[in-house]
Coordinates of C-alpha atoms in Angstrom, one line a residue:
Chain A
E1 CA 6.0 17.6 10.7
V2 CA 4.2 15.5 12.7
Q3 CA 5.2 11.8 12.8
V4 CA 6.2 8.9 15.1
V5 CA 8.5 6.7 13.8
E6 CA 9.3 2.8 14.9
S7 CA 12.0 0.5 15.5
G8 CA 13.2 -2.3 17.1
G9 CA 11.2 -5.3 15.1
D10 CA 13.5 -8.3 14.8
L11 CA 13.7 -12.5 14.9
V12 CA 12.9 -13.6 18.0
Q13 CA 12.9 -17.2 19.5
P14 CA 9.5 -18.1 21.6
G15 CA 9.8 -17.4 25.0
G16 CA 11.5 -14.8 24.4
S17 CA 11.9 -10.6 24.3
L18 CA 11.9 -7.8 22.4
R19 CA 12.2 -4.2 23.3
L20 CA 9.6 -1.7 20.6
S21 CA 10.2 2.7 20.4
C22 CA 8.3 4.9 18.9
A23 CA 9.7 8.1 18.8
A24 CA 7.2 10.8 17.8
S25 CA 8.4 14.3 16.3
G26 CA 5.7 17.0 16.0
F27 CA 3.9 16.8 19.5
T28 CA 4.9 15.3 22.5
V29 CA 3.8 11.6 24.0
S30 CA 2.7 13.2 27.2
S31 CA 0.0 15.4 26.2
K32 CA -1.1 12.4 24.0
N33 CA -2.7 8.5 24.6
M34 CA -0.1 6.8 22.4
G35 CA -1.0 3.1 21.5
W36 CA -0.3 0.0 20.1
V37 CA -1.8 -1.8 17.1
R38 CA -0.7 -5.2 15.5
Q39 CA -1.4 -7.0 12.5
A40 CA -0.2 -10.8 11.6
P41 CA 0.6 -11.8 8.3
G42 CA -2.7 -10.9 5.6
K43 CA -4.8 -10.3 9.0
G44 CA -6.2 -7.7 10.4
L45 CA -6.1 -4.8 13.0
E46 CA -5.5 -5.6 17.0
W47 CA -4.9 -3.9 19.5
A48 CA -2.7 -4.4 21.9
S49 CA -1.3 -1.0 24.5
V50 CA -2.6 2.2 24.9
I51 CA -0.6 4.3 27.4
Y52 CA -2.9 7.5 28.5
S53 CA -1.4 11.3 28.8
G54 CA -2.1 10.7 32.7
G55 CA 0.0 7.8 32.7
S56 CA -2.8 4.8 33.2
T57 CA -2.3 2.1 31.5
D58 CA -4.5 -0.7 29.2
Y59 CA -3.7 -3.9 27.9
A60 CA -5.8 -6.7 25.1
D61 CA -6.5 -10.0 27.1
S62 CA -3.6 -11.2 24.9
V63 CA -0.7 -9.8 26.2
K64 CA -2.2 -8.6 29.1
G65 CA 0.6 -9.8 31.4
R66 CA 3.4 -11.1 28.9
F67 CA 3.4 -6.8 27.9
T68 CA 4.3 -3.3 29.1
I69 CA 4.0 -0.2 27.5
S70 CA 5.9 2.8 28.6
R71 CA 6.7 6.1 28.0
D72 CA 10.0 9.0 28.2
N73 CA 9.1 12.2 28.1
S74 CA 12.6 13.4 27.7
K75 CA 13.2 11.5 24.9
N76 CA 9.5 11.9 24.2
T77 CA 9.1 8.4 23.2
V78 CA 6.9 5.8 23.8
S79 CA 8.3 1.8 25.0
L80 CA 6.8 -1.6 24.4
Q81 CA 8.1 -4.1 27.1
M82 CA 7.7 -8.3 25.1
N83 CA 8.5 -11.1 27.2
S84 CA 7.4 -14.6 27.0
L85 CA 6.9 -13.8 23.2
R86 CA 4.8 -16.9 21.3
A87 CA 4.8 -17.6 17.6
E88 CA 1.1 -15.7 17.8
D89 CA 2.7 -12.2 18.6
T90 CA 3.8 -12.3 14.9
A91 CA 2.9 -9.5 13.5
V92 CA 3.5 -5.5 12.2
Y93 CA 3.5 -3.6 14.9
Y94 CA 2.1 -0.3 14.7
C95 CA 2.5 3.2 17.4
A96 CA -0.5 5.2 17.3
R97 CA -1.5 8.1 18.7
G98 CA -5.3 9.2 19.7
G99 CA -5.4 12.9 18.5
V100 CA -9.0 13.9 17.8
V101 CA -11.4 15.6 20.3
P102 CA -14.5 15.1 21.4
G103 CA -14.5 11.8 22.8
P104 CA -11.7 9.8 24.5
N105 CA -9.3 11.1 22.3
L106 CA -8.0 7.6 20.8
A107 CA -9.3 7.4 17.6
F108 CA -5.7 7.3 16.1
D109 CA -4.4 10.0 13.7
I110 CA -1.5 9.2 12.7
W111 CA 0.3 6.1 12.8
G112 CA 4.1 4.9 12.4
Q113 CA 5.1 2.5 8.9
G114 CA 5.1 -0.1 11.2
T115 CA 8.4 -3.0 12.5
M116 CA 8.2 -6.1 12.2
V117 CA 8.2 -8.6 15.3
T118 CA 8.4 -12.4 14.5
V119 CA 8.6 -15.6 16.9
S120 CA 10.3 -18.3 15.6
S121 CA 12.7 -21.2 16.5
Chain B
E1 CA -15.8 -8.9 24.8
I2 CA -17.5 -6.4 22.8
V3 CA -17.5 -8.0 18.4
L4 CA -17.7 -5.6 15.9
T5 CA -19.2 -6.6 12.2
Q6 CA -18.5 -5.3 9.4
S7 CA -19.8 -6.2 6.5
P8 CA -19.8 -7.3 3.7
G9 CA -16.6 -9.1 3.9
T10 CA -15.5 -8.2 0.6
L11 CA -16.9 -5.5 -1.9
S12 CA -16.4 -5.1 -5.8
L13 CA -17.6 -2.4 -7.4
S14 CA -16.7 0.1 -10.3
P15 CA -15.3 3.1 -9.9
G16 CA -17.6 6.1 -10.2
E17 CA -20.0 3.9 -7.5
R18 CA -21.5 4.3 -4.6
A19 CA -20.5 1.8 -1.6
T20 CA -21.7 0.7 1.1
L21 CA -19.8 -0.6 4.0
S22 CA -21.1 -1.7 7.5
C23 CA -20.2 -2.1 11.2
R24 CA -22.0 -3.5 13.9
A25 CA -21.7 -3.7 17.3
S26 CA -22.8 -5.8 20.3
Q27 CA -23.3 -3.9 22.0
S28 CA -24.2 0.1 22.0
S29 CA -21.3 2.2 20.8
S30 CA -20.8 5.7 21.4
Y31 CA -17.4 6.4 19.5
L32 CA -16.0 4.9 16.1
A33 CA -13.9 5.0 13.8
W34 CA -13.7 4.4 10.2
Y35 CA -9.8 3.3 8.5
Q36 CA -8.6 3.1 5.2
Q37 CA -5.8 0.4 4.8
K38 CA -3.7 0.0 1.2
P39 CA -1.5 -2.9 1.3
G40 CA 2.6 -1.9 2.9
Q41 CA 0.8 1.1 4.6
A42 CA 0.0 1.6 7.8
P43 CA -4.2 2.6 7.9
R44 CA -5.0 5.8 7.7
L45 CA -8.1 7.8 9.1
L46 CA -11.1 8.8 7.9
I47 CA -13.3 9.1 10.5
Y48 CA -14.2 9.6 13.8
G49 CA -17.5 10.2 16.2
A50 CA -19.4 7.7 14.1
S51 CA -19.6 11.3 11.2
S52 CA -16.8 13.5 11.9
R53 CA -14.8 13.7 9.3
A54 CA -10.4 13.5 9.9
T55 CA -8.2 16.6 8.4
G56 CA -7.6 16.7 4.8
I57 CA -9.9 13.7 4.1
P58 CA -12.7 14.2 0.9
D59 CA -15.9 15.1 1.2
R60 CA -17.0 11.5 -0.8
F61 CA -16.6 10.1 2.9
S62 CA -18.9 10.2 5.1
G63 CA -19.9 8.1 8.4
S64 CA -23.0 7.7 10.1
G65 CA -25.4 5.7 12.5
S66 CA -25.2 5.2 16.2
G67 CA -26.1 2.2 19.2
T68 CA -25.4 -0.6 17.5
D69 CA -25.3 -0.1 13.9
F70 CA -23.0 1.9 11.2
T71 CA -22.3 3.2 8.5
L72 CA -19.1 4.3 6.3
T73 CA -20.2 5.5 2.1
I74 CA -18.5 6.4 -0.9
S75 CA -20.4 8.8 -2.6
R76 CA -18.4 8.3 -5.9
L77 CA -15.2 5.6 -5.7
E78 CA -11.8 7.0 -7.3
P79 CA -9.6 4.9 -8.1
E80 CA -7.1 4.7 -5.1
D81 CA -10.5 4.6 -3.1
F82 CA -10.3 0.7 -3.4
A83 CA -8.5 -1.1 0.2
V84 CA -9.3 -2.5 2.8
Y85 CA -11.5 -0.4 5.2
Y86 CA -11.5 -1.0 9.3
C87 CA -14.2 -0.1 11.6
Q88 CA -12.8 1.2 15.9
R89 CA -14.9 1.5 18.6
Y90 CA -13.3 3.7 21.2
G91 CA -13.7 4.5 24.4
G92 CA -15.3 1.9 27.1
S93 CA -14.1 -1.3 28.4
P94 CA -11.6 -2.8 26.5
P95 CA -11.2 0.8 25.1
I96 CA -10.3 0.2 21.1
T97 CA -11.7 -2.8 19.1
F98 CA -11.0 -3.0 15.6
G99 CA -14.4 -4.9 13.7
Q100 CA -12.2 -7.5 10.9
G101 CA -11.9 -5.1 7.5
T102 CA -14.3 -5.2 4.6
R103 CA -12.4 -5.3 1.4
L104 CA -13.0 -2.9 -0.8
E105 CA -11.8 -4.2 -4.7
N106 CA -12.4 -3.0 -8.3
K107 CA -14.5 -4.1 -10.7

């Protein structure tokens, strides 16, 4: 079965760090564009970051310089390292696969169930 | 910054009726997707490339449009269609932008 499963969400203090992980099965993360999309409580979807199949990365302005996306091909996982966390980073974080063609392959066809990150003192 | 504006914010309809949701981009967009999200669930891809249905999506869902104006149409609403719908522009810079969502509620 093709799926992704997120983990690592937690309660963290402002200024702290957290690392989210996304484990994929049924496909190889290195062959797809993989993204992180977040959703603050009661709010809409916000794109955070993407790692392309070629290995390059992109970030939303709101997280640039604080978040780092990476992947581990041997473990078939994608990670999001989040530093200097702020209250406004509080959200459910979804890992998603860019899986449809043609085009830039950034329409997300597989989503995880999400992991909650709460930034609060 | 590219902005996607969805309208209406809330749409109140009854099962069996036709729903028309709009997404307007501040700049021309080549690639647009639509997602459905129900409470407590992850989004589900409905439409990509403005008009292609994703795998397993019923044919009562259709997408149309180009340039800056896009539409998601649900031909005959089923009870399970009441949810929040998001449009997403992808490709270009920034690579991904979401609209603010349209809530489709049962009248």
